[in-house]
PDB file of C-alpha atoms in Angstrom:
ATOM      1  CA  MET A 282     -25.905 -27.286 -31.772  1.00 67.00           C
ATOM      2  CA  MET A 283     -25.058 -27.473 -35.415  1.00 77.00           C
ATOM      3  CA  LEU A 284     -27.088 -26.097 -38.269  1.00 82.00           C
ATOM      4  CA  PRO A 285     -27.106 -28.407 -41.296  1.00 84.00           C
ATOM      5  CA  VAL A 286     -25.781 -26.831 -44.486  1.00 90.00           C
ATOM      6  CA  ILE A 287     -26.691 -29.166 -47.373  1.00 88.00           C
ATOM      7  CA  ARG A 288     -24.994 -29.324 -50.754  1.00 88.00           C
ATOM      8  CA  GLY A 289     -25.938 -31.521 -53.682  1.00 83.00           C
ATOM      9  CA  ALA A 290     -29.226 -32.925 -52.425  1.00 80.00           C
ATOM     10  CA  PRO A 291     -31.939 -31.330 -54.611  1.00 82.00           C
ATOM     11  CA  ASN A 292     -34.689 -33.277 -52.800  1.00 82.00           C
ATOM     12  CA  ILE A 293     -33.547 -32.512 -49.243  1.00 82.00           C
ATOM     13  CA  ALA A 294     -36.888 -30.879 -48.440  1.00 83.00           C
ATOM     14  CA  SER A 295     -38.442 -34.341 -48.785  1.00 80.00           C
ATOM     15  CA  PHE A 296     -36.377 -35.492 -45.818  1.00 77.00           C
ATOM     16  CA  LEU A 297     -35.927 -32.498 -43.518  1.00 80.00           C
ATOM     17  CA  PRO A 298     -38.597 -30.049 -42.353  1.00 81.00           C
ATOM     18  CA  GLU A 299     -38.533 -26.617 -43.912  1.00 84.00           C
ATOM     19  CA  GLY A 300     -36.646 -24.059 -41.814  1.00 85.00           C
ATOM     20  CA  THR A 301     -34.323 -26.620 -40.218  1.00 85.00           C
ATOM     21  CA  PHE A 302     -31.474 -26.514 -42.719  1.00 88.00           C
ATOM     22  CA  ILE A 303     -29.722 -24.301 -45.253  1.00 91.00           C
ATOM     23  CA  THR A 304     -29.151 -25.510 -48.802  1.00 92.00           C
ATOM     24  CA  THR A 305     -26.289 -24.134 -50.899  1.00 93.00           C
ATOM     25  CA  SER A 306     -28.500 -24.186 -53.978  1.00 91.00           C
ATOM     26  CA  ASP A 307     -30.316 -21.149 -52.579  1.00 92.00           C
ATOM     27  CA  PHE A 308     -27.178 -19.032 -53.143  1.00 95.00           C
ATOM     28  CA  THR A 309     -25.469 -17.893 -56.324  1.00 95.00           C
ATOM     29  CA  SER A 310     -21.936 -17.948 -54.890  1.00 95.00           C
ATOM     30  CA  PRO A 311     -19.921 -19.177 -51.913  1.00 95.00           C
ATOM     31  CA  LYS A 312     -19.450 -15.542 -50.917  1.00 97.00           C
ATOM     32  CA  GLN A 313     -23.225 -15.046 -50.744  1.00 97.00           C
ATOM     33  CA  LEU A 314     -23.603 -18.211 -48.634  1.00 96.00           C
ATOM     34  CA  ALA A 315     -20.785 -17.100 -46.322  1.00 96.00           C
ATOM     35  CA  ALA A 316     -22.440 -13.698 -45.808  1.00 96.00           C
ATOM     36  CA  PHE A 317     -25.724 -15.409 -44.964  1.00 96.00           C
ATOM     37  CA  LEU A 318     -24.064 -17.787 -42.491  1.00 94.00           C
ATOM     38  CA  ALA A 319     -22.235 -14.869 -40.867  1.00 95.00           C
ATOM     39  CA  LYS A 320     -25.544 -13.031 -40.515  1.00 95.00           C
ATOM     40  CA  ILE A 321     -27.170 -16.061 -38.838  1.00 92.00           C
ATOM     41  CA  GLY A 322     -24.136 -16.621 -36.638  1.00 90.00           C
ATOM     42  CA  SER A 323     -24.241 -13.070 -35.328  1.00 94.00           C
ATOM     43  CA  SER A 324     -27.947 -13.204 -34.464  1.00 92.00           C
ATOM     44  CA  GLU A 325     -29.108 -15.509 -31.667  1.00 91.00           C
ATOM     45  CA  ASP A 326     -32.737 -15.108 -32.787  1.00 92.00           C
ATOM     46  CA  LYS A 327     -31.997 -16.102 -36.400  1.00 90.00           C
ATOM     47  CA  TYR A 328     -29.768 -19.022 -35.354  1.00 89.00           C
ATOM     48  CA  THR A 329     -32.222 -20.425 -32.843  1.00 88.00           C
ATOM     49  CA  SER A 330     -35.124 -20.118 -35.305  1.00 87.00           C
ATOM     50  CA  TYR A 331     -33.475 -22.984 -37.237  1.00 84.00           C
ATOM     51  CA  LEU A 332     -32.933 -25.011 -34.088  1.00 83.00           C
ATOM     52  CA  ARG A 333     -36.485 -24.682 -32.720  1.00 84.00           C
ATOM     53  CA  LYS A 334     -37.718 -27.374 -35.123  1.00 79.00           C
ATOM     54  CA  LYS A 335     -34.910 -29.851 -34.521  1.00 74.00           C
ATOM     55  CA  HIS A 336     -37.270 -32.122 -32.652  1.00 70.00           C
ATOM     56  CA  LEU A 337     -39.154 -32.701 -35.946  1.00 72.00           C
ATOM     57  CA  TYR A 338     -36.508 -35.009 -37.312  1.00 69.00           C
ATOM     58  CA  SER A 339     -33.926 -37.505 -36.163  1.00 66.00           C
ATOM     59  CA  VAL A 340     -31.464 -39.998 -37.553  1.00 60.00           C
ATOM     60  CA  THR A 341     -32.680 -43.437 -36.577  1.00 64.00           C
ATOM     61  CA  ASN A 342     -29.594 -45.445 -37.500  1.00 60.00           C
ATOM     62  CA  TRP A 343     -26.738 -43.058 -38.150  1.00 59.00           C
ATOM     63  CA  ALA A 344     -23.975 -45.685 -38.331  1.00 61.00           C
ATOM     64  CA  PHE A 345     -25.847 -47.723 -40.895  1.00 62.00           C
ATOM     65  CA  ASN A 346     -26.779 -44.696 -42.977  1.00 64.00           C
ATOM     66  CA  PHE A 347     -23.162 -43.447 -42.937  1.00 65.00           C
ATOM     67  CA  LYS A 348     -21.810 -46.853 -43.937  1.00 65.00           C
ATOM     68  CA  THR A 349     -24.372 -47.191 -46.749  1.00 69.00           C
ATOM     69  CA  ALA A 350     -23.615 -43.692 -48.068  1.00 67.00           C
ATOM     70  CA  THR A 351     -19.872 -44.361 -47.921  1.00 66.00           C
ATOM     71  CA  CYS A 352     -20.226 -47.666 -49.778  1.00 71.00           C
ATOM     72  CA  ASP A 353     -22.444 -46.027 -52.435  1.00 71.00           C
ATOM     73  CA  PHE A 354     -19.891 -43.242 -52.825  1.00 66.00           C
ATOM     74  CA  CYS A 355     -16.979 -45.686 -53.288  1.00 69.00           C
ATOM     75  CA  THR A 356     -19.006 -47.723 -55.790  1.00 72.00           C
ATOM     76  CA  ARG A 357     -19.729 -44.598 -57.815  1.00 70.00           C
ATOM     77  CA  ILE A 358     -16.099 -43.539 -57.790  1.00 70.00           C
ATOM     78  CA  LYS A 359     -14.974 -46.959 -58.988  1.00 72.00           C
ATOM     79  CA  ASN A 360     -17.651 -47.307 -61.671  1.00 73.00           C
ATOM     80  CA  GLU A 361     -16.728 -45.012 -64.551  1.00 62.00           C
ATOM     81  CA  LYS A 362     -20.116 -45.573 -66.235  1.00 58.00           C
ATOM     82  CA  LEU A 363     -21.872 -43.722 -63.409  1.00 52.00           C
TER      83      LEU A 363
END
């Protein structure tokens, strides 16, 4: 099982239940994030505490969501005004 590490989504808590993901904005440096991830990775209890709530969310149409996100990303890259 993977543990989601989110970057650049300030409103992620509106979409995923608390305690089911890690957001990079909670850390002041990549080194601090890496230390936290290493700590979780070395503790089965800490790691599984994030996974226990995985049943609280799901991706209903992953392919569509991925395609939409990719198209939005390309549009933003091409549009210098954004």
